[in-house]
mmCIF file with all atom_site columns, C-alpha atoms in Angstrom:
data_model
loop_
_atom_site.group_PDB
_atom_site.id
_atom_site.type_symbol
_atom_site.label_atom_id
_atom_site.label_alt_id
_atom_site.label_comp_id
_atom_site.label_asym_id
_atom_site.label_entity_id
_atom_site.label_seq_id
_atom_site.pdbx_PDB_ins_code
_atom_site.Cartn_x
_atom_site.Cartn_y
_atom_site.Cartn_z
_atom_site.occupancy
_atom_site.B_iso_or_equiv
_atom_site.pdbx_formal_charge
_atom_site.auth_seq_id
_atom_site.auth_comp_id
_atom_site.auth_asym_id
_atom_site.auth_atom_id
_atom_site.pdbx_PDB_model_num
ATOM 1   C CA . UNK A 1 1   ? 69.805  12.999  22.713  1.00 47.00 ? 1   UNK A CA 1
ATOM 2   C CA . UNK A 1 2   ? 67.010  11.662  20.741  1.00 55.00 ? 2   UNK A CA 1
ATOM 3   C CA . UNK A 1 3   ? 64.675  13.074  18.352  1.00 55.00 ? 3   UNK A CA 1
ATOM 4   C CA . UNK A 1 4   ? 61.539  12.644  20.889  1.00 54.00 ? 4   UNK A CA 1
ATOM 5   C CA . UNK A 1 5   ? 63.686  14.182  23.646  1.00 55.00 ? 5   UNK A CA 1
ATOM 6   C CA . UNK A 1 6   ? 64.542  17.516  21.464  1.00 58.00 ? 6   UNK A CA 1
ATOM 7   C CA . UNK A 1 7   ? 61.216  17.562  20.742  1.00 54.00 ? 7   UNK A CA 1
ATOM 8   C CA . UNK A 1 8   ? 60.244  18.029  24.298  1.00 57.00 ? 8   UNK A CA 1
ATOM 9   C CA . UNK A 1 9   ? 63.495  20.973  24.795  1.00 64.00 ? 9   UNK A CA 1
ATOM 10  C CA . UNK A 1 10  ? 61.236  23.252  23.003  1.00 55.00 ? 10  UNK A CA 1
ATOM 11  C CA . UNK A 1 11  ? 62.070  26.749  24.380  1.00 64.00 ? 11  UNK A CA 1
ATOM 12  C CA . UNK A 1 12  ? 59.580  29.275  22.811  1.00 79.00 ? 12  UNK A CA 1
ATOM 13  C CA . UNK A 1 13  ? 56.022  30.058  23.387  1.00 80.00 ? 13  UNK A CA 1
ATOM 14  C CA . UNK A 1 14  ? 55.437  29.864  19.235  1.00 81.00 ? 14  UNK A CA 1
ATOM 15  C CA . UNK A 1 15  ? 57.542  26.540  19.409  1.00 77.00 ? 15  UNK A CA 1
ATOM 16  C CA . UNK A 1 16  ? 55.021  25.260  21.897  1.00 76.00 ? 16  UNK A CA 1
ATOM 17  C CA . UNK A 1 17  ? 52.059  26.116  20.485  1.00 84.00 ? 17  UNK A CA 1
ATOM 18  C CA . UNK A 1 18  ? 53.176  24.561  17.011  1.00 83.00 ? 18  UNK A CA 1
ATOM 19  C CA . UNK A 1 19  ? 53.887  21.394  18.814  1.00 80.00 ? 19  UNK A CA 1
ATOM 20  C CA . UNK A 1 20  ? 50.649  21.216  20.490  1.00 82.00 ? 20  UNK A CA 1
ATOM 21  C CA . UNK A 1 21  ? 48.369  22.233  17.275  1.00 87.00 ? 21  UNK A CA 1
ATOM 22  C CA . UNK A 1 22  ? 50.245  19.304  15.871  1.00 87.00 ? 22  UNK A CA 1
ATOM 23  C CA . UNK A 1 23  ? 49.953  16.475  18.877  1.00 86.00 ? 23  UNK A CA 1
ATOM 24  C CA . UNK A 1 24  ? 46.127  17.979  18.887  1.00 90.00 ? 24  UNK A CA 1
ATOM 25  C CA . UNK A 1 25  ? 45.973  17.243  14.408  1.00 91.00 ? 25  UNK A CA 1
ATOM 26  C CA . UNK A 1 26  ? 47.612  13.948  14.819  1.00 91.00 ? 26  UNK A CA 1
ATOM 27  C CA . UNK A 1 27  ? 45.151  13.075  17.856  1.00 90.00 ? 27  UNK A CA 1
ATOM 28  C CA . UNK A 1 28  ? 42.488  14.030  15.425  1.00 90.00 ? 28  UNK A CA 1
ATOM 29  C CA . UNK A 1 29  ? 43.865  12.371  12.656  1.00 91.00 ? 29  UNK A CA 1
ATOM 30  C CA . UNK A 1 30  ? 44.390  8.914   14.551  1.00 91.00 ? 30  UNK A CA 1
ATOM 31  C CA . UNK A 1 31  ? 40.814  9.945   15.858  1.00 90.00 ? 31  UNK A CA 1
ATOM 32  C CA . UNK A 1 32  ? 39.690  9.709   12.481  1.00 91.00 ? 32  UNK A CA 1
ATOM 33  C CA . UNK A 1 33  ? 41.600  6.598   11.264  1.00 91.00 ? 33  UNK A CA 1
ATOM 34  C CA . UNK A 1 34  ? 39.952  4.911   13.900  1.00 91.00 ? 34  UNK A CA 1
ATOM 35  C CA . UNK A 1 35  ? 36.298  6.023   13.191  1.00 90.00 ? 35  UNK A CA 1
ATOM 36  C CA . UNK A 1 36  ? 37.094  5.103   9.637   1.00 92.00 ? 36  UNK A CA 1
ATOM 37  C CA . UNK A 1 37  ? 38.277  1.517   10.399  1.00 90.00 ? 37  UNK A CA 1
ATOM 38  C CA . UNK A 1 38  ? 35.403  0.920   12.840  1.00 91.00 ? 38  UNK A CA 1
ATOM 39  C CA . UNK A 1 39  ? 32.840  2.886   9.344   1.00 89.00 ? 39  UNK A CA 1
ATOM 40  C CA . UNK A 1 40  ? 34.613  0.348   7.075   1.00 91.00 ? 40  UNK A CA 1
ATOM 41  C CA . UNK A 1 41  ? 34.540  -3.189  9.403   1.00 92.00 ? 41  UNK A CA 1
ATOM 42  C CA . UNK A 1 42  ? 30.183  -2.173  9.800   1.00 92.00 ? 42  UNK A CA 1
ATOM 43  C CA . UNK A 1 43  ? 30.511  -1.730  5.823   1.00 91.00 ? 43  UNK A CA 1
ATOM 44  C CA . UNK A 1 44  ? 32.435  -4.792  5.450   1.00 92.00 ? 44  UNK A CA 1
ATOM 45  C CA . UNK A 1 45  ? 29.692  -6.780  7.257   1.00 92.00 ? 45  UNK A CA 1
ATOM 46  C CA . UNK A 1 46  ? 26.989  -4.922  5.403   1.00 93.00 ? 46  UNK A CA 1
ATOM 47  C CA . UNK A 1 47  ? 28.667  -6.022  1.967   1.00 91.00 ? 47  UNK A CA 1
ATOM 48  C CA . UNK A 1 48  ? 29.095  -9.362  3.235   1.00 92.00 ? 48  UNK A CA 1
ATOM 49  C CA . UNK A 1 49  ? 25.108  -9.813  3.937   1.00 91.00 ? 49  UNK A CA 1
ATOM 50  C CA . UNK A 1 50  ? 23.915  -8.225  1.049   1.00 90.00 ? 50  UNK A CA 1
ATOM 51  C CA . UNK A 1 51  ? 26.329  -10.472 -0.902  1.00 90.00 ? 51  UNK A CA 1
ATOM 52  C CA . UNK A 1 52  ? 24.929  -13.294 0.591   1.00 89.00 ? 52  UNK A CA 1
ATOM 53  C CA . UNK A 1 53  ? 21.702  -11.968 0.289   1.00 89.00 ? 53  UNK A CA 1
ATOM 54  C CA . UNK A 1 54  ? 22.229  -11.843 -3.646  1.00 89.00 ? 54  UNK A CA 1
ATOM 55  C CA . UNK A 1 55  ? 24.415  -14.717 -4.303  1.00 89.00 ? 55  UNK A CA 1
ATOM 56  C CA . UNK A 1 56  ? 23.357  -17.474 -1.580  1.00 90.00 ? 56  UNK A CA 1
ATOM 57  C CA . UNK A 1 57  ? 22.569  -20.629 -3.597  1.00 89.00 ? 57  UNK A CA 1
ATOM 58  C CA . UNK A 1 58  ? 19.837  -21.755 -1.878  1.00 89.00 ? 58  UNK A CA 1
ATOM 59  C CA . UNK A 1 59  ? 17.789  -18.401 -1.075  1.00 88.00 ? 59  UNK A CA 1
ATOM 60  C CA . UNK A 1 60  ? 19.869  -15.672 -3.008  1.00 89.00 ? 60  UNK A CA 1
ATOM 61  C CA . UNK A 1 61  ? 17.960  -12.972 -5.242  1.00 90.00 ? 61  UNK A CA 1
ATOM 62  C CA . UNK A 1 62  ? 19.945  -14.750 -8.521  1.00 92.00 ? 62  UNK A CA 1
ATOM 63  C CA . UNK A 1 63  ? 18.645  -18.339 -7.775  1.00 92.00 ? 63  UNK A CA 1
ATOM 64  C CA . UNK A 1 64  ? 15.459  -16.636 -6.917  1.00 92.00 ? 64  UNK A CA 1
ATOM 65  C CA . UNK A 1 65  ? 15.282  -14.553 -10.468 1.00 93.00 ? 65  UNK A CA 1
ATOM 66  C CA . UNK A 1 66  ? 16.512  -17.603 -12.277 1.00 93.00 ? 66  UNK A CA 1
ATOM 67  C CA . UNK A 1 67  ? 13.662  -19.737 -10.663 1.00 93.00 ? 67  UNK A CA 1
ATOM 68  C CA . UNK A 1 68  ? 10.968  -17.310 -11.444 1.00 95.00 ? 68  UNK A CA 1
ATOM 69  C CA . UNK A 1 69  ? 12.732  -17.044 -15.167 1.00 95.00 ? 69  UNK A CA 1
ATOM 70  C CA . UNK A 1 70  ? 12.210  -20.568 -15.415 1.00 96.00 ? 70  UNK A CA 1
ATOM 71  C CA . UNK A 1 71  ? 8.890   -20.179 -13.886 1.00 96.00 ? 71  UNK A CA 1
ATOM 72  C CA . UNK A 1 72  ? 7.913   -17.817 -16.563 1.00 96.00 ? 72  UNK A CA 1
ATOM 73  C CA . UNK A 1 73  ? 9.814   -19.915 -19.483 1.00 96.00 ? 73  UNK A CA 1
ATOM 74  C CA . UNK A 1 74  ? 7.009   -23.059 -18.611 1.00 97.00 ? 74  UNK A CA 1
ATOM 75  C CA . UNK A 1 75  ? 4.478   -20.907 -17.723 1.00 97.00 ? 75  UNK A CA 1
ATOM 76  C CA . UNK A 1 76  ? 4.465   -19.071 -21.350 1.00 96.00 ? 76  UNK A CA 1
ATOM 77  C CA . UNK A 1 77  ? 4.908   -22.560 -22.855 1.00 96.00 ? 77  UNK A CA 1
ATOM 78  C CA . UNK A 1 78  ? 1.989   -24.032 -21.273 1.00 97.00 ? 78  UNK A CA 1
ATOM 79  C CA . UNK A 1 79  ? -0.388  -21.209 -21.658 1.00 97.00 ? 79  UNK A CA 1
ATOM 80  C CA . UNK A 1 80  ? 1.133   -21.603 -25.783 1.00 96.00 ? 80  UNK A CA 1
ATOM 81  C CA . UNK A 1 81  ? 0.006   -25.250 -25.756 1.00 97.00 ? 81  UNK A CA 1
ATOM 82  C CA . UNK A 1 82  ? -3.352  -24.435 -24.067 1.00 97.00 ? 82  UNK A CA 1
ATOM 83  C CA . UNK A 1 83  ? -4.337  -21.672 -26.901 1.00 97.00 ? 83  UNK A CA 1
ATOM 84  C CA . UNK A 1 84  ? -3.286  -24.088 -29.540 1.00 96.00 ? 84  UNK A CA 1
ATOM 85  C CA . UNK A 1 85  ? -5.335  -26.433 -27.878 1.00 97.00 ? 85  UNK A CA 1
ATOM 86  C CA . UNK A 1 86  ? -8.436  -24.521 -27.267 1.00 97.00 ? 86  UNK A CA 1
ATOM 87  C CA . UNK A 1 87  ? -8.278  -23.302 -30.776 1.00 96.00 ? 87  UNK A CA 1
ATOM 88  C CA . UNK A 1 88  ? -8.163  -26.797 -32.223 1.00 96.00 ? 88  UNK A CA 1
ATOM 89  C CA . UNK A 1 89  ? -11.270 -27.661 -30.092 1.00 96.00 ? 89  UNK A CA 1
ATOM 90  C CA . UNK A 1 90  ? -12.655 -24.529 -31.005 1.00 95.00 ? 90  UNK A CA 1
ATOM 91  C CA . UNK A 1 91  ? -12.305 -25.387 -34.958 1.00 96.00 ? 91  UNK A CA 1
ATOM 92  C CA . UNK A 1 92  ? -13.606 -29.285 -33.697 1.00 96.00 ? 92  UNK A CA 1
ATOM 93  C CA . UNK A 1 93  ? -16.650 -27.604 -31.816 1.00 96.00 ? 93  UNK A CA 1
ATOM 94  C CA . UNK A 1 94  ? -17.736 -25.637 -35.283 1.00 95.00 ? 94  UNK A CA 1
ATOM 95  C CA . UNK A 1 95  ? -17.633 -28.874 -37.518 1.00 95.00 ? 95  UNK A CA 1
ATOM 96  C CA . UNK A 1 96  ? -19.656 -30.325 -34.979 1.00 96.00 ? 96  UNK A CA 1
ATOM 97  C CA . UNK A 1 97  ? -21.721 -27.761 -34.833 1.00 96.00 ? 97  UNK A CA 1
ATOM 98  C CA . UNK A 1 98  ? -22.185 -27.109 -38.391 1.00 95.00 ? 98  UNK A CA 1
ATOM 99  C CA . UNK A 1 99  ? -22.697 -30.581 -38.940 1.00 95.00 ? 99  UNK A CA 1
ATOM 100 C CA . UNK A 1 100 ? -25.544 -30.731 -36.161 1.00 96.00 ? 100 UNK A CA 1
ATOM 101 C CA . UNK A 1 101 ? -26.808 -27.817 -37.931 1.00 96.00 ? 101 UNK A CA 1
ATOM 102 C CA . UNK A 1 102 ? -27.279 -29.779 -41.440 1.00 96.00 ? 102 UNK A CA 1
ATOM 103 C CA . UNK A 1 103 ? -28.978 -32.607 -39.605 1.00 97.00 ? 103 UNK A CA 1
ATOM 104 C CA . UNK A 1 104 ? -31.448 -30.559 -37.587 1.00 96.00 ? 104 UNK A CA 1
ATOM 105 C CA . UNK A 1 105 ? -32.408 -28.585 -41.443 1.00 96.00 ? 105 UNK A CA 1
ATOM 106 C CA . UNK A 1 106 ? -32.552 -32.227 -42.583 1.00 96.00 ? 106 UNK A CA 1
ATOM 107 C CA . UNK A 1 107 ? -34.782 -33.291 -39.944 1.00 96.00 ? 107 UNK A CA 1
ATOM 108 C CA . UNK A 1 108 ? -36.945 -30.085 -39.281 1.00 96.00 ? 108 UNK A CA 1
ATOM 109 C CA . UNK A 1 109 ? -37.588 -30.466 -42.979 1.00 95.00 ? 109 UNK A CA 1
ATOM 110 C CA . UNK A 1 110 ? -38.641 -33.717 -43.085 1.00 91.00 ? 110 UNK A CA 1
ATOM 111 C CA . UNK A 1 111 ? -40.988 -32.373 -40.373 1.00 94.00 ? 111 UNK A CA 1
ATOM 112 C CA . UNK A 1 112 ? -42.376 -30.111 -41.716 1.00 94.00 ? 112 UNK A CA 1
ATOM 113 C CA . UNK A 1 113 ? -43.098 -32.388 -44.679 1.00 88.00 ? 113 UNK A CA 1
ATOM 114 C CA . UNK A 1 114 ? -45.007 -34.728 -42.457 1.00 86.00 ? 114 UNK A CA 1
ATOM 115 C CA . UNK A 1 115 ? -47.089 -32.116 -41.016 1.00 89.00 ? 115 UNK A CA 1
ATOM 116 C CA . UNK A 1 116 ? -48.165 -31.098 -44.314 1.00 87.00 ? 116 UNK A CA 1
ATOM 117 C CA . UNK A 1 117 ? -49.058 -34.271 -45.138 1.00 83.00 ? 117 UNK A CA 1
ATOM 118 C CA . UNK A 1 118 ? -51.013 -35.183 -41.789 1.00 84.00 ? 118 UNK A CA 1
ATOM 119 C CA . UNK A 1 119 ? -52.985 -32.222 -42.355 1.00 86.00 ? 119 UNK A CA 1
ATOM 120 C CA . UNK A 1 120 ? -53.665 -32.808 -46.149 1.00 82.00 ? 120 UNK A CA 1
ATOM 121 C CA . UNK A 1 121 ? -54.763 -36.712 -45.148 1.00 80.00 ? 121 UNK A CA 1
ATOM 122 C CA . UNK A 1 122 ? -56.914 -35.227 -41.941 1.00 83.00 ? 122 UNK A CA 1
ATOM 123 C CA . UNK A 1 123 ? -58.357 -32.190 -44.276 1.00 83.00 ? 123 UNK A CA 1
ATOM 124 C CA . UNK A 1 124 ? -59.135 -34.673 -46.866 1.00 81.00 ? 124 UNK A CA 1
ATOM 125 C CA . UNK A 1 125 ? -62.999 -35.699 -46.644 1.00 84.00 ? 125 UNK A CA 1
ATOM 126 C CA . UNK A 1 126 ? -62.961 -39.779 -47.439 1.00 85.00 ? 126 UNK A CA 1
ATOM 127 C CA . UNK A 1 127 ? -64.934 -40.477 -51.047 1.00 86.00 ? 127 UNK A CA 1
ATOM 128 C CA . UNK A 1 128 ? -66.658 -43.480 -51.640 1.00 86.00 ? 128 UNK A CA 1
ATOM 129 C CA . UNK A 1 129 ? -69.952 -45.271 -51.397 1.00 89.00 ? 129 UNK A CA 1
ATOM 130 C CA . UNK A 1 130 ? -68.880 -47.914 -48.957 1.00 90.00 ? 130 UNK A CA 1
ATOM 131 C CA . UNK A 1 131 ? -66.666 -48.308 -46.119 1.00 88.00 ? 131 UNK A CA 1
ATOM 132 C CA . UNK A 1 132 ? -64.181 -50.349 -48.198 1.00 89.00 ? 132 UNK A CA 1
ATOM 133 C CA . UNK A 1 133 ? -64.348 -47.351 -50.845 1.00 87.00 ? 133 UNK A CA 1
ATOM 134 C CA . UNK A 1 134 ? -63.556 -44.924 -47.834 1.00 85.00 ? 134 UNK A CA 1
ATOM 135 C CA . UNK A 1 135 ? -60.655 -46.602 -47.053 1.00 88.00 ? 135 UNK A CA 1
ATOM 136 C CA . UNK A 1 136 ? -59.487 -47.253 -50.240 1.00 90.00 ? 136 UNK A CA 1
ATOM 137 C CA . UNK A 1 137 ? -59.383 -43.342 -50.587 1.00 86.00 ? 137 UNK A CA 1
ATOM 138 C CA . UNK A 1 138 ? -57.666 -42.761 -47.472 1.00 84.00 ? 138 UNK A CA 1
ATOM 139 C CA . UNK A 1 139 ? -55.051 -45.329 -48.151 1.00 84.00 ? 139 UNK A CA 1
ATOM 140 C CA . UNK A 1 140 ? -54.213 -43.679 -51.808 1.00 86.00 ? 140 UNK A CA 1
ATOM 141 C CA . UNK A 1 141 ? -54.604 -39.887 -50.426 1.00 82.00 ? 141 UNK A CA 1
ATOM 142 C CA . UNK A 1 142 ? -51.458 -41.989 -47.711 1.00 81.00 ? 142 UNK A CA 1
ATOM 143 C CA . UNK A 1 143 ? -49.835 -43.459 -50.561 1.00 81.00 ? 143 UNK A CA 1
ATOM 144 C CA . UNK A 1 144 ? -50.068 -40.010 -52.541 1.00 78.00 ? 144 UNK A CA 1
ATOM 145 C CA . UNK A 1 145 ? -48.428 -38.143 -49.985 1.00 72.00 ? 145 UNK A CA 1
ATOM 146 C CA . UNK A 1 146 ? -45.652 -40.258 -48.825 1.00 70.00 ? 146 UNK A CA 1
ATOM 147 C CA . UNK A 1 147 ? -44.293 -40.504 -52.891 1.00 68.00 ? 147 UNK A CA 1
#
């Protein structure tokens, strides 16, 4: 007779209930195996998303990080170049400046000289016993101030 067959001959009560408990632990156990298979296929598909999730080369996270790397790589490099250049024109903008600054001193003193000397030639009271001698004063108190 077979093994399977003997299996079945079992006489005693104890026998019995041994064989059951152990039909019942290997139905739990193939129960189990088969929960676990079914557990790891979902996992499996999971995996295989969030790998291509991470690693797709059109729309993965990596080509997305290295695109924003490069991003920030020309991004830092152009804001570089526009502080060097705002500084230049910064340093251009003060010469200019400073250089407007010595003409407008040049020019508000030259000015100020010519007021003076309008009001000393309109303060002045023409001398003279003619009209010729009148002018003649005026035009040396002119001549005067513009020396």
């Amino acid at each position: 007779m077979s093994i399977v067959g003997d299996l079945f001959k079992v006489s005693t009560i104890p026998q019995r209930i041994m064989l059951g408990s152990a039909a019942v632990a290997l139905v739990a156990a193939t129960g189990y195996n088969v929960v676990q298979a079914i557990d790891n296929r979902h996992l499996s598909k999971q995996v295989t998303q969030l790998d291509g999730r991470i690693n797709n080369p059109r729309t993965g996270y990596v080509v997305r990080l290295s695109q924003a790397e490069t991003n920030t790589a020309t991004c830092t490099s152009a804001v570089g170049r526009q502080t060097a250049a705002v500084k230049a024109q910064g340093q251009r903008d003060a010469a200019t400046l400073a250089a407007a600054q010595v003409r407008y001193d040049r020019e508000h003193a030259a000015r100020v000289r010519a007021e003076n000397s309008a009001a000393s030639i309109l303060a002045h009271t023409p001398q003279g016993a003619t009209v010729a001698d009148r002018v003649a004063d005026v035009d040396a108190q002119i001549l005067g101030d513009l020396k």
